[in-house]
Short mmCIF file of C-alpha atoms in Angstrom, two decimals:
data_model
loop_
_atom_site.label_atom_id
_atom_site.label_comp_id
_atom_site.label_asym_id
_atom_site.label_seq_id
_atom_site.Cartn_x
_atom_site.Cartn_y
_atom_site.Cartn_z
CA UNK J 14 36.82 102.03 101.55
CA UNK J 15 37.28 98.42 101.00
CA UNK J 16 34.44 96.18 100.20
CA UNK J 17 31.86 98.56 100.24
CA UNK J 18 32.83 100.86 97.00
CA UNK J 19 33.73 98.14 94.96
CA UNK J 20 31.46 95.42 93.63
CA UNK J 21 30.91 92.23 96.20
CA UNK J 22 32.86 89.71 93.75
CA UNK J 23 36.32 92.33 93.54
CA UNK J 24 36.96 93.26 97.16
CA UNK J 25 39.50 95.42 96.78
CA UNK J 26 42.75 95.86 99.07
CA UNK J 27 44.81 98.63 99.76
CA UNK J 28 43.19 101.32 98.09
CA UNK J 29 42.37 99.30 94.85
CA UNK J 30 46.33 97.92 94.25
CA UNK J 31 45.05 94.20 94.04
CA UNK J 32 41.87 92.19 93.59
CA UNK J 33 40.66 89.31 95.06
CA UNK J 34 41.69 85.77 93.28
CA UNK J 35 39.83 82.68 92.60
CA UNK J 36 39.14 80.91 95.37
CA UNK J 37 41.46 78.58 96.56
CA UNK J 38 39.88 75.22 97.79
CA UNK J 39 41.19 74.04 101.54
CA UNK J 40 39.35 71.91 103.51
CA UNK J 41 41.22 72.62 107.13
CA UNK J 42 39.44 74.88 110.17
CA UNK J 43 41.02 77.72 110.29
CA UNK J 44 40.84 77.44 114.16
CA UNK J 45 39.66 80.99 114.70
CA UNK J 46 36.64 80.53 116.56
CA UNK J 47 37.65 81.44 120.05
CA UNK J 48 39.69 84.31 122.04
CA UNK J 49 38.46 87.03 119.89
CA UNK J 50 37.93 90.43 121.61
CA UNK J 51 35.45 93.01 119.77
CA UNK J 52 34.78 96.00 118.83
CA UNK J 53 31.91 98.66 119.14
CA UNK J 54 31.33 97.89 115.29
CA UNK J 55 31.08 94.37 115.39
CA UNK J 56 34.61 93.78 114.11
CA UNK J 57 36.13 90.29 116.07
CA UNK J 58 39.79 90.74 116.64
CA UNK J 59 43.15 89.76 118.09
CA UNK J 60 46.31 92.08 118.43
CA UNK J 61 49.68 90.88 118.73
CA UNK J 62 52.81 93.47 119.89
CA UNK J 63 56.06 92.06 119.24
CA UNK J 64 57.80 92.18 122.80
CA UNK J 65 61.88 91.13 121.88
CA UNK J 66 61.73 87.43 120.24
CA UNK J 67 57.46 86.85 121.22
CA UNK J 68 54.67 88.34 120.70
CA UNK J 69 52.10 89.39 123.29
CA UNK J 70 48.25 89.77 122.65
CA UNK J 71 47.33 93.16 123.57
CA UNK J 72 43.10 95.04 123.69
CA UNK J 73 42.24 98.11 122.42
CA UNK J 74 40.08 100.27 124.31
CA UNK J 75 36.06 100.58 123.78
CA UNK J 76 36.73 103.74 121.90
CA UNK J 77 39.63 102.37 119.65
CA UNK J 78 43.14 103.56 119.38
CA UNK J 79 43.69 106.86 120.80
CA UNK J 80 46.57 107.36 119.14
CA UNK J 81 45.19 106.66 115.64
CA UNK J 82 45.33 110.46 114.83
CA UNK J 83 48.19 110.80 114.49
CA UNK J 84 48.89 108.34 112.05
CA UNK J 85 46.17 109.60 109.53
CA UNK J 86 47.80 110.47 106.02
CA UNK J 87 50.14 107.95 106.18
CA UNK J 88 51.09 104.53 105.22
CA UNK J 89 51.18 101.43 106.90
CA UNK J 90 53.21 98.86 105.32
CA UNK J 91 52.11 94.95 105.82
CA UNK J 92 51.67 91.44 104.49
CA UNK J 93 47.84 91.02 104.25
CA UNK J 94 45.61 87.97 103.56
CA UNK J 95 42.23 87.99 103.48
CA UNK J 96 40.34 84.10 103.94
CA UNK J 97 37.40 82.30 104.25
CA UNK J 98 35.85 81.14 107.54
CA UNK J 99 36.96 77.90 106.96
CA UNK J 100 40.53 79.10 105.91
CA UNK J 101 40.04 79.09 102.11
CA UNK J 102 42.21 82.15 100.67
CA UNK J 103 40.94 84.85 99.03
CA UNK J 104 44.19 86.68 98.73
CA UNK J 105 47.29 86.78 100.18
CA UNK J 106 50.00 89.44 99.56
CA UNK J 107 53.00 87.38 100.88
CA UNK J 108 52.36 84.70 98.51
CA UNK J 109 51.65 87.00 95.55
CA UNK J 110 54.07 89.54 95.54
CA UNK J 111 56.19 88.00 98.11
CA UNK J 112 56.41 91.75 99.42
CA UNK J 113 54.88 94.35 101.97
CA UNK J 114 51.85 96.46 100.17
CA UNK J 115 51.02 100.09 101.45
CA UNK J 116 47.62 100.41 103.21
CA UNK J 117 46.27 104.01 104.01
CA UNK J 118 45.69 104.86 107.59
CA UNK J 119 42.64 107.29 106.40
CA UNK J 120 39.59 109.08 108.55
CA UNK J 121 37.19 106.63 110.11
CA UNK J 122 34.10 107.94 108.34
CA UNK J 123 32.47 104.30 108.83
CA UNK J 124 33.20 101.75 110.96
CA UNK J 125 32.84 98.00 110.81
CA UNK J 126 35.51 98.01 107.87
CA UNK J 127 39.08 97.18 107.43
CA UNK J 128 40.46 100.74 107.57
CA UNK J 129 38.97 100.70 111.13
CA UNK J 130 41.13 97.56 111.38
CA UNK J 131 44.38 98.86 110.25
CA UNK J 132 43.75 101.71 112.37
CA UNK J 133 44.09 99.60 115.50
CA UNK J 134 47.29 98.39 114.77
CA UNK J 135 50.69 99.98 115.83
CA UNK J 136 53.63 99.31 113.87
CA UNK J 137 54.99 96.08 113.85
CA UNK J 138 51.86 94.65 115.34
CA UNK J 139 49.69 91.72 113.80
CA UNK J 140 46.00 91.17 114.07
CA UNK J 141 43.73 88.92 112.71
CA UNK J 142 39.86 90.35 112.35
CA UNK J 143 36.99 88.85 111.69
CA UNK J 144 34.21 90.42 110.07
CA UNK J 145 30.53 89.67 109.41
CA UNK J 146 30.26 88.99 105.52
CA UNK J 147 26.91 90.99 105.45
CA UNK J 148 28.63 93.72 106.84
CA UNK J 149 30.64 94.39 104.17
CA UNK J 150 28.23 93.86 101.43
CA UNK J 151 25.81 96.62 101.84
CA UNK J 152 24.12 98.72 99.27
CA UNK J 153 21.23 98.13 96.49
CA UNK J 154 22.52 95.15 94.21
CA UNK J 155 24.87 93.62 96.42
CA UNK J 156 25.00 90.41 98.05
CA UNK J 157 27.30 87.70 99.99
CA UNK J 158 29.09 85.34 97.39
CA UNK J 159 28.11 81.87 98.04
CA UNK J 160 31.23 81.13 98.80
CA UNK J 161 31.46 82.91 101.62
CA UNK J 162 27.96 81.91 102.91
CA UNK J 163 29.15 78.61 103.09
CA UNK J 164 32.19 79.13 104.58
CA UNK J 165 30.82 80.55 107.60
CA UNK J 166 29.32 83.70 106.17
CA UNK J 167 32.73 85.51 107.46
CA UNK J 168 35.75 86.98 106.03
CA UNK J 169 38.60 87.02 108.04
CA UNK J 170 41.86 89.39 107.75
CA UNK J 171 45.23 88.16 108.44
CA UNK J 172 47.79 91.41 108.79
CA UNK J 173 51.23 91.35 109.82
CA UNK J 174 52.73 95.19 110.09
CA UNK J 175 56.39 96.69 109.69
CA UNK J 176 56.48 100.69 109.63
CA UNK J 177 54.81 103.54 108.69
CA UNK J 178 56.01 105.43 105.56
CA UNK J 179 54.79 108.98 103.99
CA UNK J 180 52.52 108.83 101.17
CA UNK J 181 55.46 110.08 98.74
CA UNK J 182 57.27 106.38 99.80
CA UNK J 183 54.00 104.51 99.33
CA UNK J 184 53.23 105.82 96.31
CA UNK J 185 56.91 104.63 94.62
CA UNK J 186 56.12 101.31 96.34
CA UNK J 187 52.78 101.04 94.46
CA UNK J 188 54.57 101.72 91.20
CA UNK J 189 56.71 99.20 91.62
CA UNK J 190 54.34 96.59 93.23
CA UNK J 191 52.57 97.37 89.82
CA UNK J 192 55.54 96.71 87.40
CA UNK J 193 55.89 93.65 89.55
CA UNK J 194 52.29 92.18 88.99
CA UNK J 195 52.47 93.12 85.55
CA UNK J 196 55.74 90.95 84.98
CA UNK J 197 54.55 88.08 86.78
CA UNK J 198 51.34 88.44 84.82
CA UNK J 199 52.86 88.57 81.65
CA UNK J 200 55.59 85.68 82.84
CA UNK J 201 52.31 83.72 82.97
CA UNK J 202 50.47 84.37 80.27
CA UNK J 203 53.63 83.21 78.43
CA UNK J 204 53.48 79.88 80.28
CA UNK J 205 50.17 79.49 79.54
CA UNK J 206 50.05 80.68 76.05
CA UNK J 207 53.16 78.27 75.43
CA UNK J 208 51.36 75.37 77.05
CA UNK J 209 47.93 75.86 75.08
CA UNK J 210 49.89 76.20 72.05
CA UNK J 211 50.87 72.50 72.51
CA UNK J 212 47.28 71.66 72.69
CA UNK J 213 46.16 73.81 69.89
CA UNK J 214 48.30 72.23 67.36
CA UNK J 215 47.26 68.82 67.97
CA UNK J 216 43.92 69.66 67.29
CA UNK J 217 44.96 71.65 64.26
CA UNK J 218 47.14 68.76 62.99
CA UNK J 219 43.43 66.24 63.73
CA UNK J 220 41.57 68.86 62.11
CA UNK J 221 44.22 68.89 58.76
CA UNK J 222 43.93 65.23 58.66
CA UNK J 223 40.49 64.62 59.01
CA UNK J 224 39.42 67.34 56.46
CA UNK J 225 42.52 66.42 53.97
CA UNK J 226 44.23 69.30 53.70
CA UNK J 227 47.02 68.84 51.90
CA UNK J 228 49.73 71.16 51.18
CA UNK J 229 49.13 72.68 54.49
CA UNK J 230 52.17 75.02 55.40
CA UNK J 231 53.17 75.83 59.30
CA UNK J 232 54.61 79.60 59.96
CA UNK J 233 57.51 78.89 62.99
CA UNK J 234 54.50 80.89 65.12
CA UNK J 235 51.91 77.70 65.46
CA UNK J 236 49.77 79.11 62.30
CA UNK J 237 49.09 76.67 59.18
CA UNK J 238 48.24 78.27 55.91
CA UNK J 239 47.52 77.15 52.27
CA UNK J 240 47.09 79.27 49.44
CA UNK J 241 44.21 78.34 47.24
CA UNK J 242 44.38 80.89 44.57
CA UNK J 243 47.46 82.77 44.17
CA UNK J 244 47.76 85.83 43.41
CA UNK J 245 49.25 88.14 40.55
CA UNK J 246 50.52 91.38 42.77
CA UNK J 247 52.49 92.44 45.36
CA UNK J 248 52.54 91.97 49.11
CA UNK J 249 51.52 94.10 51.53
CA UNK J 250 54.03 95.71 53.64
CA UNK J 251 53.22 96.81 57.51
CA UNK J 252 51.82 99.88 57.50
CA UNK J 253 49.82 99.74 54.41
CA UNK J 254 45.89 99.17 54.61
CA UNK J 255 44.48 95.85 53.23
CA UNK J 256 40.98 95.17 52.31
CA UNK J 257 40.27 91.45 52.54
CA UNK J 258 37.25 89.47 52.38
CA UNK J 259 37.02 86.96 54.76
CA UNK J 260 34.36 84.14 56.30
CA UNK J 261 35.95 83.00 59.57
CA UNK J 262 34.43 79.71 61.33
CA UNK J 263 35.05 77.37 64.36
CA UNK J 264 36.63 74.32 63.47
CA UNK J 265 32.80 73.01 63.78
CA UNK J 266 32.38 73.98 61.09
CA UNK J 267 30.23 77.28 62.45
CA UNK J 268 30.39 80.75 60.95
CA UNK J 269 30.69 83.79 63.19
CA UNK J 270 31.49 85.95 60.69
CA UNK J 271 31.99 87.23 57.30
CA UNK J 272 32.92 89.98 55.06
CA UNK J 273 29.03 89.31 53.31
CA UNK J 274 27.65 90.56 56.08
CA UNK J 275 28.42 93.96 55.38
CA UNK J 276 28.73 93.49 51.91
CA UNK J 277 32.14 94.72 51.22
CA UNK J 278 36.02 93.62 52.26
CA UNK J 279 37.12 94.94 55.50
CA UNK J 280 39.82 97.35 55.41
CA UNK J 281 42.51 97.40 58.01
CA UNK J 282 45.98 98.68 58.32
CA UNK J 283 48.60 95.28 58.24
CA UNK J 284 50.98 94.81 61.00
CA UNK J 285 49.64 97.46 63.94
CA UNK J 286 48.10 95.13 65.75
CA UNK J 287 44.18 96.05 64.97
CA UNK J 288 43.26 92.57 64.07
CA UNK J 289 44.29 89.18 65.91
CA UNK J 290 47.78 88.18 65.39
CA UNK J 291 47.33 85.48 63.22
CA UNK J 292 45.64 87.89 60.59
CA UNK J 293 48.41 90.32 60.60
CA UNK J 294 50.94 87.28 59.94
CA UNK J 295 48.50 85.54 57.90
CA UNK J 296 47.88 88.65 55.46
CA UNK J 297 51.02 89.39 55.39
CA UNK J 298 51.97 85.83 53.43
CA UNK J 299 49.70 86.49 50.67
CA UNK J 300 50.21 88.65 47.51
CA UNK J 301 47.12 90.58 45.89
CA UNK J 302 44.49 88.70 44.65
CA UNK J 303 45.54 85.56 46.49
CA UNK J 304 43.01 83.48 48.14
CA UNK J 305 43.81 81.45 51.31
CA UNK J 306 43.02 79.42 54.23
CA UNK J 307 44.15 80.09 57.59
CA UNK J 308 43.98 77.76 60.56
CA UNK J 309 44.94 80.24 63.45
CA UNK J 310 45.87 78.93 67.05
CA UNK J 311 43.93 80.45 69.80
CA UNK J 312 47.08 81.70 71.16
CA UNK J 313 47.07 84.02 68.03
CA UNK J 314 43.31 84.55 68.03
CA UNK J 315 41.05 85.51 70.88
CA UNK J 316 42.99 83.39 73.76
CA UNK J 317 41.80 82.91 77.13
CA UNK J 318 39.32 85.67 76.73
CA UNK J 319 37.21 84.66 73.26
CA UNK J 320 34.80 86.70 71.47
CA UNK J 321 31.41 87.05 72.61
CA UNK J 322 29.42 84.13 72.73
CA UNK J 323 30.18 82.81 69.37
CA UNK J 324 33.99 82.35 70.15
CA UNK J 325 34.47 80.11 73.33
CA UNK J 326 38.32 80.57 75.31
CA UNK J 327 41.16 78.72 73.75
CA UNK J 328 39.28 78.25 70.35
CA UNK J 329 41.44 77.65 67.06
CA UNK J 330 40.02 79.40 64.12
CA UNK J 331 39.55 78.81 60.66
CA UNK J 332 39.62 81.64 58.04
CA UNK J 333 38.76 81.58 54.55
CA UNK J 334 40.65 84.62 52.93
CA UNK J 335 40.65 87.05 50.12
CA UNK J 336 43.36 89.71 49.74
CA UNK J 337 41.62 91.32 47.37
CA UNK J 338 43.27 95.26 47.40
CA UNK J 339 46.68 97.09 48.84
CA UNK J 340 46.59 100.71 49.57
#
């Protein structure tokens, strides 16, 4: 079910397709405190059936949709948004995927929850439901966000229904709601990994200057590198394992790591994508025996994400390396 098998902070929609965003800030009233009808569960509603060019509010019986049964198994397609009670959004589906997601018309085995919801709604209907944010956090560990205590201490659910399709039909729509997300994830991770770049290399560039680098080379990737020591032997070629010692710091000058700490070089295979990028293009420059500094963007470190606590996001690196064997 949604909400309560998931933790509080990832409500999950339509059978764990999506998760909820960051909370968007909006300061209007979402205007839905009056007109609601309600269920035996506690769920506030109001049902609209598209009659021609208007739509019509309609109730639902004390005992729900009779006709529900028949719809178990199956599919309801919709655009769904899910807000604050003062209209914030959590998620919405329209704006997101700019598509119709499939939502599973399953046995009521609890009530009080959005599948009871979905099951009120007839095809081409749209509701909007209202339900008690303590209602849908229940179970040992789990409270209301903040957020939503101070936005009412509700979370309403905006649907707007077209047909109902077999599970075969919703399944191919998952897969390619989920190519879809992926794309426009990776379209903006690209965007933002282009944009930090910018502000990584400024920094880089400061940090050259200030410490006075010179001789500093820049790869066509963002990374600067200078060769200290060169070496006498070959280069590695991808595929081949490496064994490089290495102390790697923030550009504060702080070590979070080091080849001394476990008292021998580290040992990795070049080019397959086991280390961060900038060591498999950094490594890759140097011939045997050559020592080097590396000043790594975060884009080809630890990104968005860092390392722990001794990496913060968006962090540029410096490396102090040794290639010191070729397997």
């Amino acid at each position: 079910m949604l909400f309560s098998s998931r933790p509080a902070r990832h409500l999950a929609l339509a059978a764990g397709l999506l998760s909820f965003a960051t909370l968007t800030a909006c300061n209007k009233d979402g205007g839905e405190s009056g007109g609601f009808s309600k269920t035996k569960s506690g769920i506030e509603y109001k049902i609209f059936k598209k009659v021609g060019n208007k739509y019509e509010q309609r109730e639902i019986g004390a005992e729900g949709d009779p006709t529900y049964k028949d719809r178990i198994g199956k599919f309801l397609t919709g655009y769904l948004s899910y807000r604050t009670g003062k209209d914030s959004v959590l998620e919405d589906t329209r704006k997101k995927l700019n598509s119709v997601v499939p939502l599973p018309l399953v046995e009521l085995k609890q009530k009080g929850t959005p599948e009871e919801a979905f099951s009120l709604l007839q095809p081409g209907d749209s509701g909007v439901f209202r339900f008690q944010a303590d209602s849908l956090f229940k179970g040992p560990g789990r409270s209301v966000p903040g957020y939503l205590k101070n936005s009412g201490n509700v979370v309403v659910m905006h649907l707007a229904t077209e047909k109902l399709i077999d599970e075969a039909a919703a399944m191919a729509m998952q897969q390619e709601l989920q190519q879809k997300m992926m794309a426009q994830q990776q379209k903006e991770m690209m965007a933002y990994a282009s944009e930090q770049l910018k502000k990584d290399d400024v920094v880089l560039q400061e940090y050259i200057k200030k410490n006075n680098l010179v001789g500093m080379k820049k790869t066509p990737s963002g990374m600067y590198y200078q060769v200290t020591k060169p070496g006498t032997g070959p280069k590695a070629k991808p595929g081949q394992t490496v064994s490089v010692n290495y102390m790697g710091t923030l550009l504060t000058g702080k070590m979070f790591d080091s080849s001394e700490k476990s008292g021998k070089p580290f040992d990795f295979p070049l080019g397959q994508g086991q280390v961060i990028p900038g060591w498999d293009e950094g490594i890759a420059l140097l011939n045997k025996g050559s020592r080097a500094i590396l000043l790594i963007p975060s884009t080809l470190a630890y990104g968005q994400r860092g390392a722990g606590a001794d990496i913060p996001a968006d962090s540029p690196l410096r490396f102090e390396v040794e290639l010191v064997d070729i397997k």
